[in-house]
XYZ file of C-alpha atoms in Angstrom:
391
model
C -92.275 119.961 -38.094
C -93.001 117.116 -35.677
C -92.240 113.517 -36.479
C -95.176 111.153 -36.229
C -94.862 108.426 -33.635
C -94.567 105.084 -35.425
C -97.419 102.642 -34.972
C -96.653 99.742 -32.621
C -95.435 96.637 -34.394
C -98.098 93.884 -34.223
C -97.138 90.554 -32.659
C -99.245 87.442 -32.275
C -99.580 85.935 -28.807
C -97.550 82.950 -30.005
C -94.756 85.176 -31.318
C -94.607 86.988 -27.983
C -94.467 83.703 -26.087
C -91.598 82.435 -28.224
C -89.720 85.733 -27.938
C -90.059 85.557 -24.143
C -88.811 81.969 -24.048
C -85.756 82.747 -26.166
C -84.947 85.880 -24.184
C -85.020 83.854 -20.968
C -82.736 81.149 -22.358
C -85.276 78.356 -22.881
C -85.324 78.158 -26.654
C -82.441 77.170 -28.880
C -79.174 75.505 -27.921
C -78.077 76.298 -24.355
C -75.047 78.570 -24.035
C -72.723 76.006 -22.523
C -69.618 78.062 -23.299
C -71.046 80.984 -21.341
C -72.158 78.610 -18.596
C -73.584 79.890 -15.327
C -72.003 83.303 -15.758
C -73.523 83.581 -19.201
C -76.944 82.793 -17.738
C -76.494 85.512 -15.111
C -75.451 88.118 -17.678
C -78.293 87.071 -19.972
C -80.939 87.350 -17.264
C -79.464 90.405 -15.563
C -80.632 89.175 -12.145
C -80.980 85.818 -10.375
C -83.252 85.889 -7.350
C -82.125 84.431 -4.033
C -84.409 82.734 -1.533
C -83.968 80.784 1.697
C -86.136 77.824 0.610
C -84.198 74.724 -0.407
C -86.097 71.683 -1.638
C -84.277 70.125 -4.570
C -81.747 72.947 -4.301
C -81.837 76.666 -3.627
C -83.468 78.804 -6.261
C -80.262 80.449 -7.489
C -78.967 76.944 -8.292
C -82.203 75.954 -10.035
C -82.017 78.928 -12.409
C -78.906 77.825 -14.367
C -79.925 74.162 -14.033
C -83.224 74.892 -15.772
C -81.388 76.407 -18.739
C -78.168 74.394 -18.945
C -79.087 71.021 -17.525
C -77.208 69.152 -14.831
C -74.384 71.615 -14.223
C -72.527 70.756 -11.006
C -73.898 72.540 -7.959
C -70.443 73.437 -6.641
C -69.644 74.856 -10.077
C -72.736 77.052 -9.828
C -71.582 78.580 -6.554
C -68.033 79.063 -7.826
C -69.285 80.736 -10.983
C -71.330 83.262 -9.021
C -68.943 84.043 -6.207
C -65.430 84.142 -7.628
C -63.243 86.484 -9.677
C -65.274 89.614 -8.840
C -67.955 88.399 -11.205
C -71.102 89.199 -9.231
C -72.534 90.973 -6.215
C -75.753 90.710 -4.235
C -78.120 93.642 -4.009
C -81.767 94.643 -4.143
C -83.218 94.225 -7.638
C -86.436 92.245 -8.183
C -85.739 91.094 -4.620
C -82.419 90.075 -3.092
C -80.616 89.049 -6.271
C -77.254 88.017 -7.617
C -76.295 90.661 -10.184
C -73.504 90.883 -12.755
C -70.715 93.046 -11.336
C -70.825 95.334 -14.388
C -74.253 96.526 -13.217
C -72.829 97.972 -9.977
C -72.851 101.563 -11.321
C -76.482 101.255 -12.457
C -77.792 100.660 -8.949
C -76.333 103.958 -7.719
C -79.820 105.504 -7.855
C -81.105 102.942 -5.360
C -78.106 103.336 -3.062
C -78.604 107.114 -3.085
C -82.332 106.796 -2.392
C -81.739 104.532 0.580
C -79.054 106.840 1.954
C -81.379 109.828 1.605
C -84.042 107.979 3.562
C -81.525 107.731 6.400
C -82.514 104.412 7.901
C -83.791 100.887 7.356
C -86.898 99.583 9.104
C -84.534 98.616 11.935
C -83.200 101.534 13.974
C -79.575 101.848 15.038
C -79.005 102.998 18.605
C -75.701 104.672 17.691
C -75.321 104.797 13.897
C -71.924 106.502 13.787
C -70.271 104.208 16.287
C -71.841 100.992 14.967
C -71.099 101.628 11.302
C -67.523 102.734 12.059
C -66.940 99.555 14.033
C -68.126 97.405 11.108
C -66.031 99.299 8.554
C -62.932 99.159 10.751
C -63.314 95.395 11.237
C -63.714 94.772 7.512
C -60.734 96.989 6.725
C -58.469 95.180 9.155
C -59.737 91.594 8.901
C -61.081 91.224 5.375
C -64.476 89.793 4.313
C -66.678 88.701 7.242
C -70.156 87.331 7.886
C -72.499 89.013 10.363
C -71.749 86.181 12.806
C -68.033 86.858 12.516
C -68.715 90.573 12.977
C -70.421 89.873 16.282
C -73.699 88.079 15.692
C -76.851 88.610 13.648
C -79.420 88.415 16.454
C -79.817 90.106 19.784
C -81.115 86.999 21.541
C -84.811 87.751 21.008
C -87.134 86.786 18.189
C -85.659 85.821 14.802
C -86.404 89.268 13.360
C -84.742 91.118 16.252
C -81.398 91.889 14.669
C -78.326 92.829 16.639
C -76.902 96.345 16.368
C -74.036 94.952 14.276
C -76.390 93.197 11.833
C -78.481 96.347 11.391
C -75.330 98.390 10.832
C -73.835 96.106 8.197
C -77.143 95.777 6.339
C -77.512 99.556 6.337
C -74.001 99.861 4.916
C -74.943 97.270 2.283
C -78.039 99.290 1.351
C -76.026 102.451 0.743
C -73.066 100.767 -0.957
C -70.420 101.241 1.712
C -70.093 97.470 1.990
C -70.720 94.822 -0.660
C -71.970 91.253 -0.378
C -69.346 89.256 -2.251
C -70.681 85.766 -1.665
C -72.905 83.543 0.447
C -71.152 81.137 2.793
C -73.406 78.571 4.436
C -76.226 80.847 3.286
C -74.767 83.738 5.299
C -73.868 86.933 3.480
C -70.153 87.682 3.356
C -69.491 91.421 3.530
C -66.502 93.271 2.152
C -65.402 96.812 1.343
C -66.281 98.056 -2.159
C -62.674 98.883 -3.024
C -61.806 95.188 -2.634
C -64.980 93.686 -4.085
C -65.725 95.903 -7.110
C -63.226 96.353 -9.974
C -61.822 99.886 -10.072
C -63.345 100.760 -13.444
C -66.816 100.076 -12.027
C -66.378 101.523 -8.536
C -68.212 104.798 -8.968
C -71.623 106.374 -8.489
C -71.153 108.851 -11.333
C -74.320 107.995 -13.270
C -77.358 110.112 -12.532
C -80.680 108.530 -11.609
C -82.089 108.847 -15.115
C -79.166 107.020 -16.726
C -79.356 104.265 -14.107
C -83.048 103.716 -14.723
C -82.658 103.923 -18.508
C -80.086 101.125 -18.340
C -82.264 98.945 -16.088
C -85.316 99.402 -18.319
C -83.248 98.471 -21.379
C -81.742 95.504 -19.532
C -85.157 94.272 -18.375
C -86.480 94.567 -21.925
C -83.590 92.458 -23.210
C -84.052 89.877 -20.457
C -87.806 89.590 -21.027
C -87.759 89.961 -24.806
C -91.176 91.594 -24.768
C -93.262 93.008 -21.955
C -95.822 95.498 -20.748
C -94.990 98.568 -18.691
C -95.662 96.590 -15.513
C -93.612 93.592 -16.674
C -90.534 95.627 -17.519
C -90.708 97.973 -14.530
C -91.184 95.094 -12.094
C -88.115 93.180 -13.314
C -85.824 95.417 -11.237
C -88.637 96.847 -9.054
C -88.849 100.255 -10.684
C -91.918 102.429 -10.278
C -94.191 102.923 -13.255
C -93.303 106.614 -13.344
C -89.605 105.742 -13.476
C -90.260 103.495 -16.465
C -92.308 106.220 -18.164
C -89.513 108.747 -17.744
C -86.906 106.718 -19.626
C -88.604 104.207 -21.934
C -88.398 106.532 -24.951
C -84.600 106.599 -24.563
C -84.206 102.911 -23.723
C -84.044 101.603 -27.276
C -87.076 99.376 -26.740
C -89.609 99.210 -29.578
C -93.377 99.696 -29.056
C -95.362 96.593 -29.997
C -98.992 95.510 -29.850
C -99.402 91.907 -28.725
C -102.533 90.020 -29.660
C -104.775 89.541 -26.630
C -102.661 91.511 -24.180
C -104.818 94.622 -24.290
C -101.993 96.791 -22.965
C -99.143 98.764 -24.535
C -95.976 96.709 -24.748
C -92.327 97.074 -25.742
C -89.797 94.655 -27.179
C -86.049 94.398 -27.437
C -85.195 95.237 -31.075
C -82.685 92.359 -31.173
C -85.516 89.986 -30.234
C -87.536 91.213 -33.228
C -84.682 90.931 -35.713
C -84.963 87.169 -36.125
C -87.843 84.782 -35.537
C -87.214 82.543 -32.489
C -86.336 79.002 -33.519
C -84.702 75.991 -31.958
C -85.130 73.297 -29.364
C -87.361 73.752 -26.354
C -86.000 72.840 -22.941
C -87.982 70.363 -20.816
C -87.410 71.184 -17.154
C -88.871 72.031 -13.775
C -88.830 75.718 -12.853
C -88.216 77.371 -9.523
C -91.197 79.548 -8.555
C -88.581 82.325 -8.299
C -87.424 81.845 -11.898
C -87.680 85.096 -13.837
C -89.721 83.312 -16.520
C -92.581 82.882 -14.042
C -91.900 85.126 -11.024
C -94.561 87.616 -12.210
C -97.975 85.968 -11.893
C -99.998 88.278 -14.195
C -97.341 87.936 -16.926
C -97.258 84.140 -16.530
C -101.033 83.968 -16.909
C -100.989 86.302 -19.923
C -98.233 84.493 -21.806
C -98.828 80.860 -20.830
C -102.487 80.808 -19.756
C -101.203 79.196 -16.565
C -101.990 80.345 -13.034
C -99.252 79.702 -10.521
C -98.435 80.927 -7.049
C -95.900 80.005 -4.418
C -97.747 78.330 -1.544
C -94.830 77.966 0.873
C -96.295 80.713 3.053
C -99.885 79.501 2.718
C -101.156 77.432 5.692
C -100.792 73.753 4.794
C -104.548 72.940 4.847
C -105.154 75.717 2.298
C -102.463 74.694 -0.194
C -103.696 73.497 -3.571
C -100.519 72.378 -5.321
C -98.018 72.052 -2.467
C -95.282 73.800 -0.514
C -92.829 74.455 -3.382
C -94.746 73.491 -6.527
C -92.464 73.771 -9.543
C -94.040 74.416 -12.966
C -93.164 71.994 -15.757
C -91.876 73.691 -18.910
C -92.068 71.500 -22.010
C -92.534 72.309 -25.680
C -92.440 75.986 -24.847
C -95.519 75.762 -22.637
C -96.270 75.215 -18.957
C -97.789 71.738 -18.852
C -98.077 70.882 -15.190
C -96.445 71.240 -11.798
C -94.929 69.114 -9.080
C -94.148 69.649 -5.407
C -90.862 67.744 -4.919
C -89.013 66.484 -1.875
C -86.044 64.232 -1.188
C -86.094 61.161 1.025
C -82.622 59.688 1.061
C -81.808 58.875 -2.558
C -85.437 59.044 -3.691
C -87.022 62.100 -5.254
C -90.626 62.171 -4.063
C -93.344 63.904 -6.060
C -95.505 64.839 -3.107
C -98.121 66.170 -5.458
C -98.220 66.580 -9.223
C -100.729 67.623 -11.819
C -100.747 67.795 -15.613
C -102.539 70.110 -18.022
C -103.172 67.182 -20.404
C -102.372 63.452 -20.710
C -99.629 64.334 -23.231
C -97.655 65.983 -20.426
C -96.957 62.653 -18.691
C -93.824 61.941 -20.745
C -92.167 65.363 -20.267
C -93.053 65.299 -16.562
C -91.315 61.936 -16.228
C -88.274 63.222 -18.137
C -88.062 66.341 -15.975
C -88.390 64.346 -12.753
C -85.743 61.832 -13.815
C -83.263 64.550 -14.794
C -83.868 66.516 -11.581
C -83.419 63.372 -9.506
C -80.101 62.594 -11.139
C -78.924 66.184 -10.672
C -79.459 66.117 -6.910
C -78.035 62.621 -6.434
C -81.248 60.599 -6.313
C -81.531 57.255 -8.105
C -85.282 56.733 -7.793
C -88.500 58.710 -8.231
C -91.723 58.023 -6.342
C -95.110 59.637 -6.912
C -96.927 60.199 -3.652
C -100.016 62.001 -4.900
C -101.355 63.260 -8.233
C -104.327 65.172 -9.562
C -105.951 61.868 -10.494
C -105.112 58.147 -10.413
C -104.781 58.296 -14.194
C -102.101 61.011 -13.998
C -100.136 59.064 -11.383
C -100.324 55.888 -13.488
C -99.312 57.664 -16.691
C -96.259 59.377 -15.175
C -95.241 56.184 -13.340
C -95.445 54.264 -16.596
C -93.283 56.831 -18.394
C -90.747 56.791 -15.567
C -90.467 53.027 -15.847
C -89.876 53.311 -19.591
C -87.004 55.829 -19.296
């Protein structure tokens, strides 16, 4: 006798939005006891990126959830006490060290492929040289290993850089921290606690864990949402979702099958909403179709768009307030002034939260003034300026 598949649990669009906000750490009291490390464990992955405007994205992620946590404290929380490692997840991400075993499937896949997009002239000799240096000298950057570039274009890596990145891909070296934005490489036996230093889990168990983890981090999501969180293929998601513990749901207006973390369904989301500016690489908004579906808000990073074609600016940061995305601002720093190069609001009511978010961000990065350079309309500029003056 077969057991009937239970009908998906219905959720309103508003319930799904609130579940997503709570799962991402934006609803309810911030976990100050857990701090930056708690944020990392909660999210499962914090994306890294080279762009630094107010701060680098991996600093903006805990700031958005916890408030003005010290920037040096952020770095120390990530890169000390064998707490985290860097590897390929949604992109290059900081990951909780306890997830090391669950990326074995990706390390094996890269090793089976046999190469990166860069080709080593002498793989055996080059990789042995890197491993011997690390063994004898301890953690090193690519510069300390012999240089990252070969003297040509920026993308023309040296043999040493290709070798150490290949070893990183397959897990024979680990990135233990960033120093001056350079990766610091070490041997796994020094960087990963012994209880975690294994590749014993098969591919299915690795992917089952990452699907479950993505579901917890998102709260609720479609197949594409959950698979994309750690860059799994749709077929990989399909193979393990039934064993992941996630619950099928039907979200009003989504028009696609969805799944939710059972813990997220156990209690209705309640609590304070955070007012803050978001990095475009924040996991709340890094997926454009999901952002549009949940918040009815279209956003894209325009840093790589030619300047004349940009609509909202180089590093436009969405404004989260009242559990909704209510505007965006492209910030910059000029001395001790935070400059809103361009801002826009979804409604006049967003002027106050935009001013609050700008003032808090300015204080966090050591600025004592805020100036609006350009806005969607003169009325928006006047309204935000007035609110800034009143704070």
